[in-house]
PDB file of C-alpha atoms in Angstrom:
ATOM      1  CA  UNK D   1      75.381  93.099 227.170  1.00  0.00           C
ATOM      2  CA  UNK D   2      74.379  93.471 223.518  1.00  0.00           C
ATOM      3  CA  UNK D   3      77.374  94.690 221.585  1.00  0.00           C
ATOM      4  CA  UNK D   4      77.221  97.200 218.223  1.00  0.00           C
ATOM      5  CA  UNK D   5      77.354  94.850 214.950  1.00  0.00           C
ATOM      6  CA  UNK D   6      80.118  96.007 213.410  1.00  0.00           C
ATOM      7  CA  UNK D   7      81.184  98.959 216.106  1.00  0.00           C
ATOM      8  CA  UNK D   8      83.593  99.191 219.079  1.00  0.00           C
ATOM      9  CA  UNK D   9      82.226  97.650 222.415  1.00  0.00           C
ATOM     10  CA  UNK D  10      82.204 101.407 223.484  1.00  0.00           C
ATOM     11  CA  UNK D  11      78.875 102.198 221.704  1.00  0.00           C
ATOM     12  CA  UNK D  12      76.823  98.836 223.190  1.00  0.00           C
ATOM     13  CA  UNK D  13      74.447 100.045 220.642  1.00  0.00           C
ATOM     14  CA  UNK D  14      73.156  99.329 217.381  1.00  0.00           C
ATOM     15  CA  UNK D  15      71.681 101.526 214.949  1.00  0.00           C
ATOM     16  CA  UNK D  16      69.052 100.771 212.066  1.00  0.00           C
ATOM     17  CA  UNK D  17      71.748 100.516 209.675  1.00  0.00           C
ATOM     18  CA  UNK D  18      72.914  97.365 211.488  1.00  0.00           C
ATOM     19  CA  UNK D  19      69.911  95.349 211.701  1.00  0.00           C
ATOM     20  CA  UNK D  20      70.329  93.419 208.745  1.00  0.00           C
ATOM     21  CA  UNK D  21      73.761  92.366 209.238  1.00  0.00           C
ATOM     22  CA  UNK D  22      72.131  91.051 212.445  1.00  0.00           C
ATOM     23  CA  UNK D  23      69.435  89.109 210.945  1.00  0.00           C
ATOM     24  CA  UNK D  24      72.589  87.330 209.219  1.00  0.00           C
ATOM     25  CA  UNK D  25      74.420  86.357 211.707  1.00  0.00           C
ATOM     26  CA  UNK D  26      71.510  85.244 213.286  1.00  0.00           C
ATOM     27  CA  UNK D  27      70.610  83.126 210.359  1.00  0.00           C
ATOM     28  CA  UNK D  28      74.678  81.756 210.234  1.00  0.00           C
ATOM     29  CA  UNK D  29      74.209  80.860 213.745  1.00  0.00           C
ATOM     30  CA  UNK D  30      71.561  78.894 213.370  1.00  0.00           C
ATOM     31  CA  UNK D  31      73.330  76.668 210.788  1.00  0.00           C
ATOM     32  CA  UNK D  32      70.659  78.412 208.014  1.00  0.00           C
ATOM     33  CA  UNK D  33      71.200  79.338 204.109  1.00  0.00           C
ATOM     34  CA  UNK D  34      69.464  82.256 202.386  1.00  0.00           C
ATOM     35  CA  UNK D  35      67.194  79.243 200.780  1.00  0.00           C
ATOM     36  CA  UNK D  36      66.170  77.555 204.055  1.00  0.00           C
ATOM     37  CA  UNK D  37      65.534  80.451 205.788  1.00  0.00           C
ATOM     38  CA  UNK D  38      63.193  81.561 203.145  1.00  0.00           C
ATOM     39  CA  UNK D  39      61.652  78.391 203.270  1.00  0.00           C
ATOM     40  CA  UNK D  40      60.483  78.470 206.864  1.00  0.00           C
ATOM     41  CA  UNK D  41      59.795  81.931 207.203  1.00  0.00           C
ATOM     42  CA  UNK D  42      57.663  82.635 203.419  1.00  0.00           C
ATOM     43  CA  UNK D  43      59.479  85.314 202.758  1.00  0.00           C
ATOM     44  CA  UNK D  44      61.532  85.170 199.464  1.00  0.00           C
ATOM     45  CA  UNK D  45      65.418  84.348 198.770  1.00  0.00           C
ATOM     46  CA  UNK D  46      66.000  87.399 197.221  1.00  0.00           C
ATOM     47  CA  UNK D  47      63.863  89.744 199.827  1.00  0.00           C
ATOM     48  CA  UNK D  48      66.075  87.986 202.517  1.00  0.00           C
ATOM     49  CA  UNK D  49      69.268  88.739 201.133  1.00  0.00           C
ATOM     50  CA  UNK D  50      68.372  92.852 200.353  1.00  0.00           C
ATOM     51  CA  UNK D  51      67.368  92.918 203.928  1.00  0.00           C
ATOM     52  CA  UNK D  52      70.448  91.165 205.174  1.00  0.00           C
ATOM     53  CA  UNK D  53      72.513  93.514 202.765  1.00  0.00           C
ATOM     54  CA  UNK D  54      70.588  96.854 203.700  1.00  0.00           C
ATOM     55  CA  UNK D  55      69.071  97.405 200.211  1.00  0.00           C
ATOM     56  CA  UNK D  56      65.908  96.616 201.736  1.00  0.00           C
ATOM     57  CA  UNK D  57      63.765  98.255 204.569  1.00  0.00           C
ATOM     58  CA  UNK D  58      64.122  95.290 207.883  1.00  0.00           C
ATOM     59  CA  UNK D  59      60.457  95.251 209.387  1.00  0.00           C
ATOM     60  CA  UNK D  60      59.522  94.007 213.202  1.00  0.00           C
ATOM     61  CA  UNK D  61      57.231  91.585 210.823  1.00  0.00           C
ATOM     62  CA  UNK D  62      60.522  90.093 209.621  1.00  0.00           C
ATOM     63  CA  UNK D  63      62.681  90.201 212.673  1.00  0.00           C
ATOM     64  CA  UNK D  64      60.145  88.600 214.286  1.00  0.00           C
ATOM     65  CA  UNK D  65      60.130  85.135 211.428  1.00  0.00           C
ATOM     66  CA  UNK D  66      63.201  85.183 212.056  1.00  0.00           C
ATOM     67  CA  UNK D  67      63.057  85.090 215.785  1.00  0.00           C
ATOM     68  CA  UNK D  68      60.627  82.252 215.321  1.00  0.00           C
ATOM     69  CA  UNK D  69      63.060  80.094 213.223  1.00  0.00           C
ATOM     70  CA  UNK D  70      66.534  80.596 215.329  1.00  0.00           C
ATOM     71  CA  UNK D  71      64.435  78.877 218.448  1.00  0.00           C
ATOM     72  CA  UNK D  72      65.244  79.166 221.876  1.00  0.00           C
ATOM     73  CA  UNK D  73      69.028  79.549 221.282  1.00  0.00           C
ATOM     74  CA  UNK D  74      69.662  82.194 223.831  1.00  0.00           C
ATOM     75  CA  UNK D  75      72.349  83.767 221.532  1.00  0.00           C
ATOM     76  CA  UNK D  76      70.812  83.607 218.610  1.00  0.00           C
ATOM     77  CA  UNK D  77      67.780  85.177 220.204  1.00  0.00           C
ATOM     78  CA  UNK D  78      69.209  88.280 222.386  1.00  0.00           C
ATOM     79  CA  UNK D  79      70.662  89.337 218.735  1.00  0.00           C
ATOM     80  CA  UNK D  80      67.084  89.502 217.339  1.00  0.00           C
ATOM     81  CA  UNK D  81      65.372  90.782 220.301  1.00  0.00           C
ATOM     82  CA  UNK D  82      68.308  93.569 220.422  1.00  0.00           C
ATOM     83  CA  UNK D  83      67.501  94.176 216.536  1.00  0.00           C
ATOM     84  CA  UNK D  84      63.593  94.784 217.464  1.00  0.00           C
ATOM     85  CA  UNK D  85      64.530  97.132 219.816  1.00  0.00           C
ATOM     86  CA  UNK D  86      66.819  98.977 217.858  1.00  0.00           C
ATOM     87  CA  UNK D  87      63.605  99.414 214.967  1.00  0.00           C
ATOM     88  CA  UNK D  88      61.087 100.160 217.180  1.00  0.00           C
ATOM     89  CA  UNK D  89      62.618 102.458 220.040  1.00  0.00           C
ATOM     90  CA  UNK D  90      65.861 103.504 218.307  1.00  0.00           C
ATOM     91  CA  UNK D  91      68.048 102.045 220.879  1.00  0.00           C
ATOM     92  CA  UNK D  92      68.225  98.725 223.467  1.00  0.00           C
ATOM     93  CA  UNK D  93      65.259  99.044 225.873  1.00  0.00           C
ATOM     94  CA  UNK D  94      66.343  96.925 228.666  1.00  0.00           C
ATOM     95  CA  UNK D  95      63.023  97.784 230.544  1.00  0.00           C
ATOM     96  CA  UNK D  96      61.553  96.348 227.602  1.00  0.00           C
ATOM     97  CA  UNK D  97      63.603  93.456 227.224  1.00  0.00           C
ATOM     98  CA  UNK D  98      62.817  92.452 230.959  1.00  0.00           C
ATOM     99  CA  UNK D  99      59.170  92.834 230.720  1.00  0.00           C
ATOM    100  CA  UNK D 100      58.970  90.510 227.936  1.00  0.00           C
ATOM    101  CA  UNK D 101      60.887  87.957 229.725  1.00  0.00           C
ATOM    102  CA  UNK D 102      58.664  88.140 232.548  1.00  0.00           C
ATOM    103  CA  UNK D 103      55.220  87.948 230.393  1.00  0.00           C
ATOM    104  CA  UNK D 104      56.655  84.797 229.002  1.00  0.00           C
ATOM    105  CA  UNK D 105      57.312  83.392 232.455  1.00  0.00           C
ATOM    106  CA  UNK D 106      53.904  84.904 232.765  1.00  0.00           C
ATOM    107  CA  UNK D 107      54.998  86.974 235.947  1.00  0.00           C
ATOM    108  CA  UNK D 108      52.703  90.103 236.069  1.00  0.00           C
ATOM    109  CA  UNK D 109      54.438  92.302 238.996  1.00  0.00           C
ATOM    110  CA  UNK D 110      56.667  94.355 237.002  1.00  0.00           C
ATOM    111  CA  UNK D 111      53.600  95.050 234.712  1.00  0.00           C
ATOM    112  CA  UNK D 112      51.347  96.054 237.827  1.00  0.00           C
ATOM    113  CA  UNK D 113      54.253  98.126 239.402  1.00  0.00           C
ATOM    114  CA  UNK D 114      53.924 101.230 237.095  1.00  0.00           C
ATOM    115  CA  UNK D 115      52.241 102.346 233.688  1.00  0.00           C
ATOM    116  CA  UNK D 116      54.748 101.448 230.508  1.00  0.00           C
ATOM    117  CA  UNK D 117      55.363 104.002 227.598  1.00  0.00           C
ATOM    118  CA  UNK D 118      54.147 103.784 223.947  1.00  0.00           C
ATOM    119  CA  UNK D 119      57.783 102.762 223.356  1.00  0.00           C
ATOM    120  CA  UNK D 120      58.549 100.097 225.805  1.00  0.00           C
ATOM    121  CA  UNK D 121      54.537  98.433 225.122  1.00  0.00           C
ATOM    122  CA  UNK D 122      56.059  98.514 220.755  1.00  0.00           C
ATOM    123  CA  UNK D 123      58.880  96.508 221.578  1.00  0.00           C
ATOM    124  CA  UNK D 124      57.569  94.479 224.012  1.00  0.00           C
ATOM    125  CA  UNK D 125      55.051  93.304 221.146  1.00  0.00           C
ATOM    126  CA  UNK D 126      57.318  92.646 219.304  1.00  0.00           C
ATOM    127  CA  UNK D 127      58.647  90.236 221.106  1.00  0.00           C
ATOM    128  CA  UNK D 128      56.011  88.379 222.321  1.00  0.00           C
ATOM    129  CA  UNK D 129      53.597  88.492 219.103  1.00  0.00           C
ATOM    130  CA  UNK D 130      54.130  85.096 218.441  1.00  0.00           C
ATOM    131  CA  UNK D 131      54.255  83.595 221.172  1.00  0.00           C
ATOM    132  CA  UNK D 132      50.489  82.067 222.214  1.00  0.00           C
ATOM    133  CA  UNK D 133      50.893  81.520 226.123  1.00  0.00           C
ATOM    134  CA  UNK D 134      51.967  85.255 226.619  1.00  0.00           C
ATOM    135  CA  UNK D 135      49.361  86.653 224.169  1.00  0.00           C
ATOM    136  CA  UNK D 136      46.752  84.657 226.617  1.00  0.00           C
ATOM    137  CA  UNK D 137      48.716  85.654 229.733  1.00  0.00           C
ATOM    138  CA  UNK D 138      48.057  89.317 228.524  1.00  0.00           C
ATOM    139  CA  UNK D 139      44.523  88.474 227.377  1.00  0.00           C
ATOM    140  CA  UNK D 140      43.929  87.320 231.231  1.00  0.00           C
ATOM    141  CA  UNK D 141      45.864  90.346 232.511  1.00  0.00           C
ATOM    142  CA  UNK D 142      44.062  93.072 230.944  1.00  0.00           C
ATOM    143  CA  UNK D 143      41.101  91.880 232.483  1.00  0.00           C
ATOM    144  CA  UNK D 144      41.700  91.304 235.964  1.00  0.00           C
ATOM    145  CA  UNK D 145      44.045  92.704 238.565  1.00  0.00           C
ATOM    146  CA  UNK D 146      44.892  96.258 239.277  1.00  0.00           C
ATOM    147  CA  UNK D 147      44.003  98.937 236.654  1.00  0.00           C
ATOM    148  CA  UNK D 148      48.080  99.859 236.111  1.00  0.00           C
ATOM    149  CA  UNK D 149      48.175  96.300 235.329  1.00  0.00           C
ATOM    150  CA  UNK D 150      44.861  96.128 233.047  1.00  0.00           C
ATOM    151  CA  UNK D 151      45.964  99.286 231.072  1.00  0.00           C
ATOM    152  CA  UNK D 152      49.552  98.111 230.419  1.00  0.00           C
ATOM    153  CA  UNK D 153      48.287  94.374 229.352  1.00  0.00           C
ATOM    154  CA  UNK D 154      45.490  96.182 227.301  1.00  0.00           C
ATOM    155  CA  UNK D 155      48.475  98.107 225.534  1.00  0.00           C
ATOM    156  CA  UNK D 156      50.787  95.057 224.718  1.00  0.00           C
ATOM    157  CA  UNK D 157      48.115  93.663 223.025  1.00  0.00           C
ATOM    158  CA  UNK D 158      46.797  96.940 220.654  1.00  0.00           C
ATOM    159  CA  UNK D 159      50.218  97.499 219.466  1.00  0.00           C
ATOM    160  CA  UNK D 160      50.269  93.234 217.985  1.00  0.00           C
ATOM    161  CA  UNK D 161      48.890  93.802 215.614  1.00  0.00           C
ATOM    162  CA  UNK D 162      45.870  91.433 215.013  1.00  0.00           C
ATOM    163  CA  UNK D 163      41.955  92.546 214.192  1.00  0.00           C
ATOM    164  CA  UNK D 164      40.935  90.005 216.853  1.00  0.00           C
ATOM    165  CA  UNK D 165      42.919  91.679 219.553  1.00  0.00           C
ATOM    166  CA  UNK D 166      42.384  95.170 218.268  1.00  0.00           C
ATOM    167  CA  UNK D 167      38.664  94.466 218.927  1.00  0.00           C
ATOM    168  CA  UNK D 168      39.265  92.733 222.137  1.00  0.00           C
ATOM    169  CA  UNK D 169      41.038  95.734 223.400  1.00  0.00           C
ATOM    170  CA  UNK D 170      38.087  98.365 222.333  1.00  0.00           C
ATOM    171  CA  UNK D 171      35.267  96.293 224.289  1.00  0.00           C
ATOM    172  CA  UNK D 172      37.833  96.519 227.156  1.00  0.00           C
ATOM    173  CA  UNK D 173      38.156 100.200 226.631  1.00  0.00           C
ATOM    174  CA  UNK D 174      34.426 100.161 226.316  1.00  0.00           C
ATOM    175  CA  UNK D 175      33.481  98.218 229.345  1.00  0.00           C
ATOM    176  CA  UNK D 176      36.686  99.242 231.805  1.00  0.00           C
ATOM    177  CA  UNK D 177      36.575 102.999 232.989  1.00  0.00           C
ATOM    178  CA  UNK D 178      39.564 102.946 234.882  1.00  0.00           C
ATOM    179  CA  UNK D 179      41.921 101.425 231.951  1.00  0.00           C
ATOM    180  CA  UNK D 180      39.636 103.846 229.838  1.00  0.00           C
ATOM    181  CA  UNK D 181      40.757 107.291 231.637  1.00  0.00           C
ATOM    182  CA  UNK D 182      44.256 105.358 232.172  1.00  0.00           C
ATOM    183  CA  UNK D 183      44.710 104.967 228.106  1.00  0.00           C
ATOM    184  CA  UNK D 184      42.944 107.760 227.256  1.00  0.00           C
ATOM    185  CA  UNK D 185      45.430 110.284 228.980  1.00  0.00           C
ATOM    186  CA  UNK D 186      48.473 108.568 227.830  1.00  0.00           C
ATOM    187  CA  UNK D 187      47.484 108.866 224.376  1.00  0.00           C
ATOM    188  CA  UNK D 188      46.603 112.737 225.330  1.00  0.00           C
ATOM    189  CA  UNK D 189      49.766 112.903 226.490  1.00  0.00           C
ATOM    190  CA  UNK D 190      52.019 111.567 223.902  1.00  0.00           C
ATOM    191  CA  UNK D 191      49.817 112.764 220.774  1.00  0.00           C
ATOM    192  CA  UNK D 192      49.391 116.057 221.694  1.00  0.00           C
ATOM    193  CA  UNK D 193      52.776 116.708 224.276  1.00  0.00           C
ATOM    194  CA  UNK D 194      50.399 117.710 227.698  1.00  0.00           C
ATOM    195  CA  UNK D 195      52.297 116.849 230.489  1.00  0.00           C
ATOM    196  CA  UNK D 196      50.451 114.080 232.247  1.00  0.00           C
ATOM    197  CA  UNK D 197      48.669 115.809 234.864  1.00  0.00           C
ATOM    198  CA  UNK D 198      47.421 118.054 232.155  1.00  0.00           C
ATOM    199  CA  UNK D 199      46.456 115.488 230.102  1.00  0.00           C
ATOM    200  CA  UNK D 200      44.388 113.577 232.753  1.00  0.00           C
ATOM    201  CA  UNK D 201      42.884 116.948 233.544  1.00  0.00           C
ATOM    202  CA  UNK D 202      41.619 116.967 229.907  1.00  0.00           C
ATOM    203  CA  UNK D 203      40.360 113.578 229.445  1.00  0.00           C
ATOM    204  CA  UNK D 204      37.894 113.727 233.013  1.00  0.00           C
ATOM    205  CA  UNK D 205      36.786 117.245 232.062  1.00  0.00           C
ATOM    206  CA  UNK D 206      35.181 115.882 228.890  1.00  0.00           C
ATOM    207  CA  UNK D 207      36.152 119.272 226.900  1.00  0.00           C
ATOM    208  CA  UNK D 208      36.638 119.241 223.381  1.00  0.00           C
ATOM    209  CA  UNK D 209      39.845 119.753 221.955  1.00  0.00           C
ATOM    210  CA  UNK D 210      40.546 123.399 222.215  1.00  0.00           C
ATOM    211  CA  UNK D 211      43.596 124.025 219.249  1.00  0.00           C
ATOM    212  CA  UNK D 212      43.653 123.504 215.927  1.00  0.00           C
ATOM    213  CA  UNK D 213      46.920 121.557 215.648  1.00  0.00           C
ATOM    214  CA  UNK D 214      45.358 118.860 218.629  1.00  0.00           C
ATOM    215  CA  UNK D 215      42.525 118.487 216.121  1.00  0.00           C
ATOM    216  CA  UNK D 216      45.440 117.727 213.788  1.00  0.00           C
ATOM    217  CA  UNK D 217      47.108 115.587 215.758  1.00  0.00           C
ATOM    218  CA  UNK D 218      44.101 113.389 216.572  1.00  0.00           C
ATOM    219  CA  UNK D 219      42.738 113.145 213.120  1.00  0.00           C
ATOM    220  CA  UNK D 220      45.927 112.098 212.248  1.00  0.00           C
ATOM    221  CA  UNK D 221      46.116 109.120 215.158  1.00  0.00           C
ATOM    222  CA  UNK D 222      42.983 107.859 214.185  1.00  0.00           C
ATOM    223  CA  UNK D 223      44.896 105.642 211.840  1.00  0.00           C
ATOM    224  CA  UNK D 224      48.051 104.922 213.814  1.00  0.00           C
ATOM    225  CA  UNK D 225      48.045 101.059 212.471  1.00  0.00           C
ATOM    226  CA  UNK D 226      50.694 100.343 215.241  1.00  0.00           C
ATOM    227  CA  UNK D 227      48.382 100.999 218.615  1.00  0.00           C
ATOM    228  CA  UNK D 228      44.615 100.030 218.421  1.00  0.00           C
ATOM    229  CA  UNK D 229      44.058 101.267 221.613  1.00  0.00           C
ATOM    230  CA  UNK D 230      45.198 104.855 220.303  1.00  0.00           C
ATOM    231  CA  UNK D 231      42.984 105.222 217.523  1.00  0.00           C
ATOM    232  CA  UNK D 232      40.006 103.993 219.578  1.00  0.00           C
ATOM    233  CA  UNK D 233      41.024 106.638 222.254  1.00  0.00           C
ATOM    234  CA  UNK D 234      41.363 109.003 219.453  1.00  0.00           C
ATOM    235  CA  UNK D 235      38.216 108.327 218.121  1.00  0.00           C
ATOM    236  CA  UNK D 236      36.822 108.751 221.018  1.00  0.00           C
ATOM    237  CA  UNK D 237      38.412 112.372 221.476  1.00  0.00           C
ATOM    238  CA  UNK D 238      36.729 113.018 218.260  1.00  0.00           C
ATOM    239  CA  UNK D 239      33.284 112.798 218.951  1.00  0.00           C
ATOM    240  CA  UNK D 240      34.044 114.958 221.885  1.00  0.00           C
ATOM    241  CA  UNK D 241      34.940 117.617 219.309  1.00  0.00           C
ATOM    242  CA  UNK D 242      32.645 116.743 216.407  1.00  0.00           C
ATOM    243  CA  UNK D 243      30.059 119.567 217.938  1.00  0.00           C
ATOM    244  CA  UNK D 244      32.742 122.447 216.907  1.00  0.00           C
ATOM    245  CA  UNK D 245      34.696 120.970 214.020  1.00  0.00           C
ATOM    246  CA  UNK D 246      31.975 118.030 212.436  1.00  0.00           C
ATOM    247  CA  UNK D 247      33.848 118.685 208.794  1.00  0.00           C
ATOM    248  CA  UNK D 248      36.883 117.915 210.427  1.00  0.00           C
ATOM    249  CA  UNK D 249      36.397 115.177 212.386  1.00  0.00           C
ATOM    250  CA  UNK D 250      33.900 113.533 209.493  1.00  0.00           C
ATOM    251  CA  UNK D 251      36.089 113.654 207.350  1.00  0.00           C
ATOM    252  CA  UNK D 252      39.261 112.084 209.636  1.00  0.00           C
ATOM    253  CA  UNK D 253      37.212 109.270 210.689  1.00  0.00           C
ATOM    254  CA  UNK D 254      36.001 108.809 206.783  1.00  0.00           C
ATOM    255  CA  UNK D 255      39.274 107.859 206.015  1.00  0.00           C
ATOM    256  CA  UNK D 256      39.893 105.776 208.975  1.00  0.00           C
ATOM    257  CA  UNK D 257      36.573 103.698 207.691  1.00  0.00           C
ATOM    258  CA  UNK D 258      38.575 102.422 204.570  1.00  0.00           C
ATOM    259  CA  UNK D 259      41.733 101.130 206.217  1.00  0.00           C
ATOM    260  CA  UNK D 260      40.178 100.118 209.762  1.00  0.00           C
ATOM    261  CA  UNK D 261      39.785  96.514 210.237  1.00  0.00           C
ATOM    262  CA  UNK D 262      38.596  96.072 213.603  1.00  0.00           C
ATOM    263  CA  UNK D 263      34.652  95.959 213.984  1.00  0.00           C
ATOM    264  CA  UNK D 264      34.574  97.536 217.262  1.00  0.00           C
ATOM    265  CA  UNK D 265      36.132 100.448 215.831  1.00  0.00           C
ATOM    266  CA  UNK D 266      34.238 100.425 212.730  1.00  0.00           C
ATOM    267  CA  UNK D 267      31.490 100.798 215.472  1.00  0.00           C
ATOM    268  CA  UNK D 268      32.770 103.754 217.057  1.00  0.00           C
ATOM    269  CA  UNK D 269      33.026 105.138 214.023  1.00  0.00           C
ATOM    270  CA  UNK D 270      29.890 104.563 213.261  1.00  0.00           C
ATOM    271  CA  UNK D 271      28.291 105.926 216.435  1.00  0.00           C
ATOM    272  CA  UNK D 272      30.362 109.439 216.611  1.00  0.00           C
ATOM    273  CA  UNK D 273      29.281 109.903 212.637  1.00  0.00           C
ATOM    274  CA  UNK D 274      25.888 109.500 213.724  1.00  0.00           C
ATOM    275  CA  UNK D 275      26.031 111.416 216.500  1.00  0.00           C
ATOM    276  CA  UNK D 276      26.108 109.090 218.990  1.00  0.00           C
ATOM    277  CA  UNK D 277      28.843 108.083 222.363  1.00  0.00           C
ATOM    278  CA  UNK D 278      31.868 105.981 221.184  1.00  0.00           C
ATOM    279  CA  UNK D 279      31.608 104.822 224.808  1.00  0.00           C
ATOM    280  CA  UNK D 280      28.332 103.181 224.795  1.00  0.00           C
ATOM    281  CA  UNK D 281      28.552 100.893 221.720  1.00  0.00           C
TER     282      UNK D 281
END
């Protein structure tokens, strides 16, 4: 059990205001100043101590230098990995906490059991962004095995963050139709609140979008710098609807072609504004 920073062991729950007293007693735990800390994880003295203090903004980019510092402590480290799932889902994802446990044994079954949410895949991320083996477990996963297994690895890595893998994932998007159709209608789904059966419905009928405020929606995922897999599925979407709404859509995917740093999305981009399938690049 994770208890509440500075609350009664009713709540078992932090909030966002806690996190950086959490990165501090982290840091006191593991014997560390403000100075050395700083030191090993390049972030400045004083940016430490206005996270620790709450006058600054804590980041998963942070929480996670600090997980890298405080080692394999297992104290030290459920604080952290509790803080990371406080940012990123708002509470203490267990589910979450388990699967990234498992990817570092490298133990795939409870991925291959059932399709993860855009919430649990974040914080499991998060926890496993810096650590190589399970970033190469994933890598291995999203390519072979079932296609509940290839979809969920495939979404671990577009949500870590890294060009590299961003790219990775849009070949596999490219190349795999089952993870495809699988990705594709959870990002349906969550971006534009179908229920799933709805949403799947959508993404095998090929139809463009048929509102205005999905066109909205999607326009606005196309640069959602936390899931590469969603803005190649929403780019993808696009073209779809380019035919009815090209000022639109040119226009979304303009923007996306000045803060996109993935070449296989630049690609897709390129292909929709010219007319062309996503799919095929």
């Amino acid at each position: 059990m994770w208890l509440s920073p500075g609350c009664s062991k009713s709540k078992d729950r932090w909030t966002v205001d806690d996190l950086g007293g959490t990165l501090r007693r982290a840091r006191q735990a593991a014997g560390l100043s403000l100075a050395g800390m700083a030191k090993r994880t390049g972030f400045s003295r004083s940016y430490l101590g206005n996270a620790e203090t709450g006058e600054r903004a804590v980041t998963p980019a942070l929480i996670r230098a600090y997980q890298k510092v405080v080692g394999d402590d297992l104290n030290r480290r459920e604080l952290l990995i509790g803080a990371v799932s406080t940012l990123v889902a708002g509470g203490v994802p267990d589910e979450a906490s388990d699967i990234a446990a498992s990817v570092r044994a490298e133990r795939y079954h409870v991925l291959a059991s059932a399709q993860t949410s855009h919430a649990v895949d974040k914080t499991i991320a998060a926890l496993v962004a810096r650590d190589t083996p399970s970033l190469a477990a994933l890598t291995k996963w999203a390519q072979k095995g079932k296609p509940v297994l290839r979809v969920n690895a495939s979404g671990i890595l577009a949500k870590i963050g890294s060009p590299v893998l961003d790219g990775q994932v849009a070949r596999q998007l490219v190349a795999d139709v089952e993870v495809r159709e699988l990705y594709l209608t959870a990002v349906v789904s969550r971006v534009l609140g179908l229920p799933w059966e709805d949403a799947g419905h959508l993404v095998r009928s090929g139809s463009p979008l048929a509102e205005q405020r999905q066109l909205d929606a999607l326009t606005a995922e196309v640069t959602n710098a936390t899931d590469a897999g969603a803005r190649w599925c929403s780019i993808v979407l696009l073209a779809r609807t380019r035919p009815e709404a090209s000022a639109v859509v040119d226009h979304a995917l303009a923007g996306a072609l000045k803060t996109e740093t993935s070449s296989e999305h630049l690609r897709a981009i390129g292909y929709t504004l010219a007319g062309l399938d996503p799919t095929a690049v």
